[in-house]
Amino acid sequence: MSEQAPTTVIVLAAGGGTRMRSKTMKVLHPLAGRTLLGHALHAARGIAPDHVVAVIGNQREQVAEHLAQVDPDVVQAVQEEQLGTGHAVAVALATLGEQAAGTVVVVYGDVPLLEPETLEGFVADHREHDRTLSVLTARIGNPHGYGRVVRGPDGAVVAIVEERDATDEQRRIDEINSGILAFDLAWARDALRGVGNDNAQGEYYLTDLIGVAVAEGRTVGAYEIEDEIQTEGVNTRVQLARLAAEANRRIVERHMLAGVTVVDPATTWIDADVSIGADTTIQPGTQILGATTIGSDAVIGPDCTLQDMEIGDGASVVRTHASLSVIEAGATTGPFTYLRPGTTVGAGGKLGAFVEAKNTRVGPRAKVPHLSYVGDGDIGEGANVGAGTIFANYDGVNKHRTTIGAQARTSSNNTFVAPVTVGDGAFTGAGATIREDVPPGALGVSAGSQRNIEGWVARRRPGTPAAEAAARAAAGEHSDDDVQESST
Ligand code: UD1
Ligand code: CA
């Protein structure tokens, strides 16, 4: 679009959204891993505009902060009072300054399914027909509440009439104004001055620009789309869930068509910005969220929640809850594994059943197979960490690291009191509490040799079932179960 006159997208996001009944501003509610506003900005950026202006008003500190985070180049225009869509656009144009020119495209911050390609097609059509103003329309089953597109006998658009201002005959029109408009900026600046608020809502209607353009004999036209859900806005949480489900259906379908097997689309939730390689299989009950990337030939699920993860080719991730971590190629996690931020499972490595890891690097082919907590650790290549291991990383004040060397074999039920290092190829004994470093190739043991105190139960726990069983054993009898077994 570089040879064209500059393009400005105005995103309207000042309205209140009271029907959400939420502390959170409506346009900041999430859908498919972006806020509603984030989706509108994504569509806006898709046409590579020269400027994007967001009109904010209600709960504007929240919205301004979000804009600064997700798209700091957006110009923020503050509409102190929400006097209508026409007023909102006038505020945006005033913020842009007098020298701004070119084409303006208006979109809404609460319409999340609009696709960049649709907006692109709309703007291209607007330019091809050299119109002063174009409106994106759709025909819908129940047009109640929308502005209706009124066409003249020759089919030309002559006005948009709001529901509350419409005649009975106009209310029967099923072609609606999506709210998405394109028009000439310099013209609109003047034309908006001629728009009043003499209507049922006492608002300055942006849609009144159409009447102005028609009266001036300018070219006005409609661009009708079939896929009406792209024009739908969110007003309640019921609509939010419905549009989220449809967004998800479309995202899952896109991945399937690109070569990903999704066993159960109905229970698979994938955010908009996730990427997945071909021939990966997604098992049921899986949420793949945020900026997660997954390679090819991996198996994900069943029952995973993966937030902002990087997962390599051929990895197997089963019943795993994980965020901000890396699972490298061919590595496996699960079932029932919890990866907290900063964890890396190296190529071919493993975090097994009931293992929690945090800020830990598991080296290539290293394994933590069972029932362990490994926090703030470095586990060397090919090492094996025994069942029931705890990296005691927290001394109550500071966190410390545990280092396990390459090819080390640590035994079951070990506690590593950090900071501590087990050298390459070293072993530890069962039940050891390792407080001192273990040199490479050494065996670290800490439990003393076993001592049996004879008769302790009879003296200290007399009359208990244990004492009775011990007495029978001493008398050469067997327990009841053993008697029955030995008699068969
Ligand atoms: C508007 C259109 C209607 C269209 C419908 C599509 C007008 C007059 N009406 O009606 O023809 O069918 O959208 O959904 O344009 N906003 C501001 N500042 C304001 C008023 C609104 O920023 O002063 C924003 C809102 O946050 C929202 C958008 O503009 O994102 C639309 O406003 P809303 O009040 O929902 O308009 P509708 O009455 O639905
Ligand atoms: Ca609305």
Coordinates of C-alpha atoms and ligand atoms in Angstrom, one line a residue:
M1 CA 0.0 0.0 0.0
S2 CA 3.0 2.2 -0.1
E3 CA 2.1 4.1 -3.3
Q4 CA -1.4 4.8 -1.9
A5 CA -2.4 7.8 0.2
P6 CA -1.6 7.0 3.9
T7 CA -4.0 4.8 5.8
T8 CA -5.1 5.4 9.3
V9 CA -7.0 2.9 11.3
I10 CA -9.2 4.2 14.2
V11 CA -10.1 1.6 16.8
L12 CA -13.1 2.6 18.9
A13 CA -12.7 1.4 22.5
A14 CA -14.2 4.1 24.7
G15 CA -17.6 2.6 25.4
G16 CA -18.4 1.2 28.8
G17 CA -19.4 -2.4 28.3
T18 CA -21.5 -2.4 31.5
R19 CA -23.3 -5.7 30.4
M20 CA -20.1 -7.6 31.0
R21 CA -20.6 -6.8 34.8
S22 CA -16.8 -6.8 35.2
K23 CA -14.1 -4.8 37.0
T24 CA -12.1 -5.4 33.8
M25 CA -12.8 -3.2 30.9
K26 CA -14.7 -5.1 28.2
V27 CA -12.1 -4.8 25.5
L28 CA -9.5 -6.2 27.9
H29 CA -11.3 -9.6 28.3
P30 CA -9.3 -12.4 26.7
L31 CA -10.3 -14.6 23.8
A32 CA -7.9 -17.1 22.2
G33 CA -4.9 -15.7 24.0
R34 CA -5.4 -12.0 23.1
T35 CA -7.6 -9.4 24.5
L36 CA -10.6 -8.3 22.4
L37 CA -8.7 -5.1 21.7
G38 CA -5.6 -7.2 20.8
H39 CA -7.6 -8.9 18.1
A40 CA -8.8 -5.6 16.7
L41 CA -5.2 -4.3 16.6
H42 CA -4.1 -7.5 14.9
A43 CA -6.7 -6.9 12.1
A44 CA -5.7 -3.3 11.9
R45 CA -2.0 -4.0 11.7
G46 CA -2.8 -6.6 9.0
I47 CA -3.4 -3.8 6.4
A48 CA 0.0 -2.1 7.3
P49 CA -1.5 1.3 8.1
D50 CA 0.6 4.4 8.6
H51 CA -1.2 5.2 11.9
V52 CA -3.3 3.4 14.3
V53 CA -5.4 5.5 16.7
A54 CA -7.3 4.0 19.6
V55 CA -10.1 6.0 21.1
I56 CA -10.2 5.3 24.8
G57 CA -12.5 6.6 27.6
N58 CA -14.0 4.3 30.1
Q59 CA -11.4 2.8 32.5
R60 CA -8.9 4.4 30.3
E61 CA -5.8 3.8 32.6
Q62 CA -6.3 0.0 32.2
V63 CA -6.7 0.3 28.5
A64 CA -3.8 2.7 28.0
E65 CA -1.5 0.4 30.0
H66 CA -2.5 -2.6 27.9
L67 CA -2.0 -0.6 24.6
A68 CA 1.5 0.4 25.8
Q69 CA 2.3 -3.2 26.4
V70 CA 0.9 -4.8 23.2
D71 CA 1.3 -2.1 20.7
P72 CA 3.2 1.0 21.9
D73 CA 3.0 2.7 18.5
V74 CA -0.7 3.1 18.8
V75 CA -1.7 6.8 19.2
Q76 CA -4.1 7.1 22.1
A77 CA -7.0 9.5 21.8
V78 CA -9.0 10.2 24.9
Q79 CA -12.7 10.7 24.6
E80 CA -13.7 12.1 27.9
E81 CA -17.4 11.7 27.4
Q82 CA -18.9 9.0 25.1
L83 CA -21.1 11.2 23.0
G84 CA -21.4 8.7 20.1
T85 CA -19.3 7.0 17.4
G86 CA -19.2 10.2 15.3
H87 CA -17.8 12.1 18.2
A88 CA -15.3 9.4 18.9
V89 CA -13.9 9.6 15.4
A90 CA -13.8 13.4 15.6
V91 CA -11.7 13.1 18.7
A92 CA -9.3 10.6 17.0
L93 CA -8.9 13.0 14.0
A94 CA -8.3 15.9 16.3
T95 CA -5.5 13.9 18.0
L96 CA -3.9 13.1 14.7
G97 CA -3.6 16.7 13.8
E98 CA -4.6 19.0 10.9
Q99 CA -2.0 17.8 8.4
A100 CA -3.2 14.1 8.5
A101 CA -4.8 12.9 5.2
G102 CA -5.5 9.8 3.2
T103 CA -7.9 7.0 4.0
V104 CA -9.5 6.3 7.4
V105 CA -10.7 2.8 8.4
V106 CA -12.8 2.6 11.5
V107 CA -13.0 -0.7 13.4
Y108 CA -14.4 -1.6 16.9
G109 CA -12.3 -2.8 19.8
D110 CA -14.9 -5.3 20.8
V111 CA -15.2 -7.2 17.5
P112 CA -12.6 -10.0 17.8
L113 CA -13.2 -12.3 14.8
L114 CA -12.6 -9.7 12.1
E115 CA -9.7 -11.1 9.9
P116 CA -6.9 -9.0 8.5
E117 CA -7.7 -10.4 5.0
T118 CA -11.3 -9.2 5.3
L119 CA -10.2 -5.7 6.2
E120 CA -7.7 -5.8 3.4
G121 CA -10.4 -6.8 0.9
F122 CA -12.6 -4.0 2.1
V123 CA -10.0 -1.3 1.8
A124 CA -8.9 -2.6 -1.6
D125 CA -12.6 -2.4 -2.8
H126 CA -13.0 1.0 -1.3
R127 CA -10.0 2.3 -3.3
E128 CA -10.8 0.4 -6.5
H129 CA -14.2 2.1 -6.6
D130 CA -12.7 5.4 -5.7
R131 CA -15.4 6.1 -3.1
T132 CA -15.6 8.8 -0.6
L133 CA -17.1 6.4 1.9
S134 CA -17.6 2.6 2.1
V135 CA -19.3 0.5 4.7
L136 CA -18.8 -3.2 5.5
T137 CA -22.1 -4.9 5.7
A138 CA -23.6 -8.4 6.2
R139 CA -27.1 -9.9 6.0
I140 CA -28.1 -11.5 9.2
G141 CA -31.0 -13.6 10.4
N142 CA -31.8 -11.4 13.4
P143 CA -30.7 -7.8 12.6
H144 CA -32.3 -6.4 15.8
G145 CA -30.2 -3.7 17.4
Y146 CA -28.0 -3.0 14.4
G147 CA -28.0 0.0 12.1
R148 CA -29.8 -1.0 8.9
V149 CA -28.4 -0.3 5.4
V150 CA -31.0 1.6 3.4
R151 CA -30.5 1.4 -0.3
G152 CA -32.2 3.4 -3.1
P153 CA -34.2 1.9 -6.0
D154 CA -31.0 1.5 -8.0
G155 CA -29.4 -0.4 -5.1
A156 CA -27.1 2.5 -4.1
V157 CA -26.6 3.0 -0.3
V158 CA -28.4 6.1 0.8
A159 CA -28.4 5.9 4.6
I160 CA -27.8 3.9 7.7
V161 CA -30.6 4.1 10.2
E162 CA -30.2 3.0 13.8
E163 CA -32.7 0.5 15.2
R164 CA -34.2 3.1 17.5
D165 CA -34.6 5.7 14.8
A166 CA -35.9 3.2 12.1
T167 CA -39.4 3.0 10.7
D168 CA -41.1 -0.4 10.8
E169 CA -40.3 -0.9 7.1
Q170 CA -36.6 -0.1 7.7
R171 CA -36.5 -2.6 10.6
R172 CA -37.4 -5.3 8.2
I173 CA -34.1 -4.7 6.3
D174 CA -31.7 -7.6 7.0
E175 CA -28.5 -5.9 5.8
I176 CA -26.7 -4.4 8.7
N177 CA -23.9 -1.9 9.3
S178 CA -21.0 -3.8 10.8
G179 CA -19.7 -0.5 12.1
I180 CA -16.6 -0.9 10.0
L181 CA -16.2 2.1 7.6
A182 CA -13.6 3.5 5.3
F183 CA -13.6 7.1 4.1
D184 CA -11.5 10.0 3.0
L185 CA -10.0 11.7 6.1
A186 CA -9.9 15.3 4.9
W187 CA -13.5 15.1 3.8
A188 CA -14.7 13.5 7.0
R189 CA -13.1 16.2 9.1
D190 CA -15.4 18.8 7.6
A191 CA -18.4 16.4 7.2
L192 CA -18.4 15.4 10.9
R193 CA -18.9 19.1 11.8
G194 CA -22.2 18.8 10.0
V195 CA -23.4 15.8 12.0
G196 CA -25.7 16.6 14.9
N197 CA -27.2 14.5 17.7
D198 CA -30.9 15.0 17.0
N199 CA -31.8 11.3 17.3
A200 CA -33.4 8.8 19.7
Q201 CA -30.1 8.4 21.6
G202 CA -29.0 12.0 21.5
E203 CA -25.6 10.8 20.2
Y204 CA -23.4 11.9 17.3
Y205 CA -23.7 9.0 14.9
L206 CA -20.7 8.2 12.7
T207 CA -23.2 6.6 10.3
D208 CA -24.8 10.0 9.6
L209 CA -21.7 10.6 7.4
I210 CA -23.4 8.5 4.8
G211 CA -26.3 10.9 4.5
V212 CA -23.9 13.8 4.3
A213 CA -21.9 12.1 1.5
V214 CA -25.1 11.2 -0.4
A215 CA -26.4 14.8 -0.1
E216 CA -23.1 16.1 -1.5
G217 CA -23.4 13.7 -4.5
R218 CA -20.3 11.7 -3.5
T219 CA -19.8 8.0 -4.1
V220 CA -20.9 5.8 -1.3
G221 CA -20.9 2.0 -1.4
A222 CA -21.2 -1.2 0.6
Y223 CA -18.9 -4.2 0.8
E224 CA -21.0 -7.1 1.8
I225 CA -19.4 -10.1 3.5
E226 CA -20.9 -13.6 3.9
D227 CA -19.0 -14.5 7.0
E228 CA -21.1 -12.4 9.3
I229 CA -19.6 -13.6 12.6
Q230 CA -16.5 -11.5 11.7
T231 CA -18.7 -8.4 12.3
E232 CA -20.1 -9.5 15.7
G233 CA -19.3 -7.6 18.8
V234 CA -19.1 -8.8 22.4
N235 CA -21.5 -7.2 24.8
T236 CA -22.0 -10.0 27.4
R237 CA -20.0 -12.9 28.7
V238 CA -22.4 -15.2 26.9
Q239 CA -21.3 -13.7 23.6
L240 CA -17.7 -13.8 24.7
A241 CA -17.9 -17.6 25.2
R242 CA -19.7 -18.1 21.9
L243 CA -17.2 -16.1 19.9
A244 CA -14.3 -17.7 21.7
A245 CA -15.7 -21.1 20.8
E246 CA -16.0 -20.1 17.2
A247 CA -12.5 -18.5 17.1
N248 CA -11.1 -21.8 18.6
R249 CA -13.0 -23.9 16.0
R250 CA -11.4 -21.8 13.3
I251 CA -7.9 -22.0 14.8
V252 CA -8.1 -25.8 15.3
E253 CA -9.3 -26.2 11.8
R254 CA -6.4 -24.2 10.4
H255 CA -3.9 -26.4 12.2
M256 CA -5.6 -29.6 11.0
L257 CA -5.6 -28.4 7.4
A258 CA -1.8 -27.6 7.9
G259 CA -1.1 -31.2 8.9
V260 CA -1.7 -31.4 12.6
T261 CA -3.9 -34.3 13.9
V262 CA -6.4 -33.1 16.5
V263 CA -8.1 -36.1 17.9
D264 CA -10.9 -34.2 19.6
P265 CA -11.4 -30.6 18.3
A266 CA -14.2 -30.0 20.9
T267 CA -11.9 -30.4 23.9
T268 CA -8.8 -28.9 22.3
W269 CA -8.2 -25.1 22.9
I270 CA -5.4 -23.4 20.9
D271 CA -4.6 -19.7 21.2
A272 CA -4.3 -17.5 18.1
D273 CA -0.5 -17.2 18.1
V274 CA 0.4 -20.8 18.7
S275 CA 2.4 -22.6 16.0
I276 CA 2.4 -26.4 15.6
G277 CA 4.5 -28.5 13.1
A278 CA 3.1 -31.1 10.8
D279 CA 2.3 -34.6 11.9
T280 CA 2.1 -33.6 15.5
T281 CA -0.9 -35.2 17.3
I282 CA -2.9 -33.4 19.8
Q283 CA -4.8 -35.7 22.2
P284 CA -8.1 -34.7 23.9
G285 CA -8.4 -32.2 26.8
T286 CA -5.5 -30.1 25.8
Q287 CA -5.0 -26.3 26.0
I288 CA -2.1 -24.8 24.1
L289 CA -1.8 -21.2 25.1
G290 CA 0.0 -17.9 24.6
A291 CA 3.1 -17.9 22.4
T292 CA 3.6 -21.7 22.5
T293 CA 5.5 -23.3 19.6
I294 CA 5.5 -27.0 19.0
G295 CA 7.6 -28.9 16.5
S296 CA 6.8 -31.7 14.2
D297 CA 6.0 -35.4 15.1
A298 CA 5.3 -34.5 18.7
V299 CA 2.5 -36.1 20.8
I300 CA 0.7 -33.6 23.0
G301 CA -1.9 -34.7 25.6
P302 CA -4.2 -36.0 26.7
D303 CA -5.0 -33.4 29.3
C304 CA -2.2 -30.8 29.1
T305 CA -2.1 -27.1 29.8
L306 CA 0.8 -25.5 28.0
Q307 CA 1.4 -21.8 28.4
D308 CA 4.2 -20.0 26.5
M309 CA 6.1 -23.2 25.9
E310 CA 8.7 -24.2 23.4
I311 CA 8.4 -27.9 22.5
G312 CA 10.7 -29.7 20.0
D313 CA 10.2 -32.2 17.3
G314 CA 9.1 -35.7 18.4
A315 CA 8.6 -34.7 22.1
S316 CA 6.0 -36.6 24.1
V317 CA 4.0 -34.4 26.6
V318 CA 1.4 -36.3 28.5
R319 CA -0.9 -34.9 31.3
T320 CA 1.5 -32.0 31.8
H321 CA 0.9 -28.6 33.2
A322 CA 3.7 -26.3 32.0
S323 CA 4.6 -22.7 31.5
L324 CA 7.5 -20.6 30.1
S325 CA 9.7 -23.7 29.7
V326 CA 11.4 -25.7 27.0
I327 CA 10.9 -29.4 26.2
E328 CA 13.6 -30.2 23.6
A329 CA 13.4 -32.7 20.7
G330 CA 12.5 -36.2 21.7
A331 CA 12.1 -35.4 25.4
T332 CA 9.2 -36.7 27.4
T333 CA 7.1 -35.4 30.3
G334 CA 4.3 -36.9 32.2
P335 CA 2.0 -38.3 33.2
F336 CA 1.2 -35.8 35.9
T337 CA 4.2 -33.4 35.6
Y338 CA 4.4 -29.8 36.5
L339 CA 6.9 -27.6 34.8
R340 CA 7.2 -24.1 36.3
P341 CA 8.9 -21.2 34.5
G342 CA 12.6 -21.5 33.5
T343 CA 12.7 -25.2 33.1
T344 CA 14.4 -26.9 30.2
V345 CA 14.2 -30.6 29.5
G346 CA 17.1 -31.4 27.1
A347 CA 16.9 -33.5 24.0
G348 CA 15.8 -37.1 24.9
G349 CA 15.5 -36.2 28.6
K350 CA 12.6 -37.0 30.9
L351 CA 10.5 -35.6 33.7
G352 CA 8.2 -38.4 34.8
A353 CA 5.2 -39.0 37.0
F354 CA 4.5 -36.6 39.8
V355 CA 7.6 -34.5 39.2
E356 CA 7.6 -30.8 39.8
A357 CA 10.4 -28.7 38.2
K358 CA 11.2 -25.0 38.4
N359 CA 14.0 -23.0 36.9
T360 CA 15.9 -26.2 36.3
R361 CA 18.0 -27.4 33.4
V362 CA 17.6 -31.2 32.7
G363 CA 20.5 -32.1 30.4
P364 CA 20.2 -34.2 27.2
R365 CA 19.1 -37.7 28.0
A366 CA 19.0 -37.0 31.8
K367 CA 16.0 -38.3 33.7
V368 CA 14.0 -37.4 36.7
P369 CA 11.5 -40.3 36.4
H370 CA 9.4 -40.4 39.6
L371 CA 7.9 -38.4 42.5
S372 CA 10.4 -35.5 42.9
Y373 CA 10.8 -31.8 43.3
V374 CA 13.7 -30.3 41.3
G375 CA 13.9 -26.6 41.8
D376 CA 16.9 -24.3 40.8
G377 CA 18.9 -27.3 39.5
D378 CA 21.3 -28.2 36.8
I379 CA 21.2 -31.9 35.9
G380 CA 24.0 -33.0 33.7
E381 CA 23.8 -35.0 30.5
G382 CA 22.6 -38.6 31.0
A383 CA 22.3 -38.3 34.7
N384 CA 19.5 -40.2 36.5
V385 CA 17.9 -38.7 39.6
G386 CA 16.2 -41.3 41.8
A387 CA 12.6 -41.6 42.9
G388 CA 11.5 -39.3 45.7
T389 CA 14.2 -36.7 45.3
I390 CA 13.9 -33.2 46.7
F391 CA 16.2 -30.3 45.8
A392 CA 15.9 -28.3 49.0
N393 CA 16.5 -25.0 47.2
Y394 CA 15.2 -22.6 49.8
D395 CA 16.9 -21.9 53.2
G396 CA 14.0 -19.8 54.3
V397 CA 15.7 -16.6 53.0
N398 CA 17.5 -17.3 49.8
K399 CA 17.2 -19.8 46.9
H400 CA 20.3 -21.9 46.0
R401 CA 21.2 -24.2 43.2
T402 CA 21.7 -27.9 43.1
T403 CA 24.1 -29.3 40.5
I404 CA 24.1 -33.0 39.5
G405 CA 27.0 -33.9 37.2
A406 CA 26.8 -35.7 33.9
Q407 CA 26.1 -39.4 34.1
A408 CA 25.6 -39.2 37.9
R409 CA 23.2 -41.7 39.5
T410 CA 21.5 -40.4 42.6
S411 CA 19.5 -42.8 44.6
S412 CA 15.9 -42.9 45.9
N413 CA 14.6 -40.6 48.6
N414 CA 17.5 -38.2 48.5
T415 CA 17.5 -34.6 49.8
F416 CA 20.0 -32.2 48.2
V417 CA 20.5 -29.3 50.5
A418 CA 21.5 -26.5 48.2
P419 CA 23.9 -25.0 47.4
V420 CA 25.4 -28.4 46.7
T421 CA 27.1 -30.2 43.8
V422 CA 27.3 -33.9 42.9
G423 CA 30.3 -34.4 40.5
D424 CA 30.2 -36.1 37.1
G425 CA 29.7 -39.9 37.3
A426 CA 29.1 -39.8 41.1
F427 CA 26.6 -41.9 43.0
T428 CA 24.6 -41.4 46.1
G429 CA 23.1 -43.9 48.6
A430 CA 19.4 -44.5 49.3
G431 CA 17.8 -42.0 51.7
A432 CA 20.9 -39.8 51.7
T433 CA 20.7 -36.2 52.8
I434 CA 23.4 -34.5 50.7
R435 CA 24.7 -31.4 52.4
E436 CA 28.3 -31.5 51.2
D437 CA 29.6 -31.7 47.6
V438 CA 30.1 -35.3 46.3
P439 CA 33.3 -35.4 44.1
P440 CA 33.2 -36.9 40.6
G441 CA 33.1 -40.7 40.8
A442 CA 32.5 -40.8 44.5
L443 CA 29.6 -42.5 46.4
G444 CA 27.9 -40.0 48.8
V445 CA 26.1 -41.6 51.7
S446 CA 24.8 -39.9 54.8
A447 CA 22.5 -42.4 56.6
G448 CA 24.4 -44.2 59.4
S449 CA 24.5 -48.0 59.3
Q450 CA 21.3 -49.6 60.4
R451 CA 20.9 -50.4 64.1
N452 CA 18.0 -52.7 65.3
I453 CA 16.8 -52.2 68.8
E454 CA 15.4 -55.6 69.8
G455 CA 12.1 -55.7 71.7
W456 CA 11.4 -52.0 71.3
V457 CA 7.7 -52.5 70.3
A458 CA 6.9 -54.8 73.3
R459 CA 8.4 -52.3 75.7
R460 CA 7.2 -49.1 74.2
R461 CA 3.9 -50.0 72.5
P462 CA 2.5 -52.8 74.6
G463 CA -1.0 -54.0 73.8
T464 CA -1.0 -52.7 70.2
P465 CA -1.8 -54.9 67.2
A466 CA 1.9 -54.5 66.3
A467 CA 3.1 -55.8 69.7
E468 CA 0.7 -58.8 69.4
A469 CA 1.9 -59.6 65.9
A470 CA 5.5 -59.4 67.1
A471 CA 4.7 -61.7 70.1
R472 CA 3.2 -64.3 67.8
A473 CA 6.2 -64.1 65.5
A474 CA 8.5 -64.6 68.5
A475 CA 6.4 -67.7 69.5
G476 CA 6.9 -69.2 66.0
E477 CA 3.3 -68.6 65.0
H478 CA 2.1 -67.0 61.7
S479 CA -0.3 -64.1 61.2
D480 CA -4.0 -65.1 60.4
D481 CA -3.4 -64.5 56.7
D482 CA -0.3 -66.6 56.6
V483 CA -2.0 -69.5 58.5
Q484 CA -4.8 -69.6 55.8
E485 CA -2.3 -69.4 53.0
S486 CA -0.1 -72.1 54.4
S487 CA -3.1 -74.4 55.0
T488 CA -4.0 -74.4 51.2
Ligands
UD1_1 C1 -23.0 0.9 16.2 C2 -23.5 1.6 14.9 C3 -24.6 0.6 14.2 C4 -23.9 -0.7 14.0 C5 -23.3 -1.3 15.2 C6 -22.5 -2.5 14.9 C7 -23.5 4.0 15.1 C8 -24.3 5.2 15.4 N1 -24.1 2.8 15.2 O1 -24.1 0.8 17.0 O2 -25.0 1.2 13.0 O3 -24.9 -1.6 13.4 O4 -22.5 -0.3 15.9 O5 -22.1 -3.1 16.1 O6 -22.3 4.1 14.8 N2 -17.8 4.0 21.1 C9 -16.9 4.9 21.5 N3 -17.3 6.2 21.9 C10 -18.6 6.5 21.9 C11 -19.5 5.5 21.4 C12 -19.1 4.3 21.1 O7 -15.6 4.7 21.5 O8 -18.9 7.7 22.2 C13 -17.3 2.7 20.7 C14 -17.8 1.6 21.6 O9 -16.8 1.3 22.6 C15 -17.9 0.4 20.6 C16 -18.2 1.1 19.3 O10 -17.8 2.4 19.4 O11 -16.7 -0.3 20.4 C17 -19.7 1.0 18.9 O12 -20.5 1.6 19.9 P1 -21.9 1.1 20.4 O13 -22.4 2.0 21.4 O14 -21.8 -0.4 20.7 O15 -22.7 1.2 19.0 P2 -24.0 0.5 18.6 O16 -25.2 1.2 19.3 O17 -23.9 -0.9 18.8
CA2 CA -22.4 -2.5 20.2

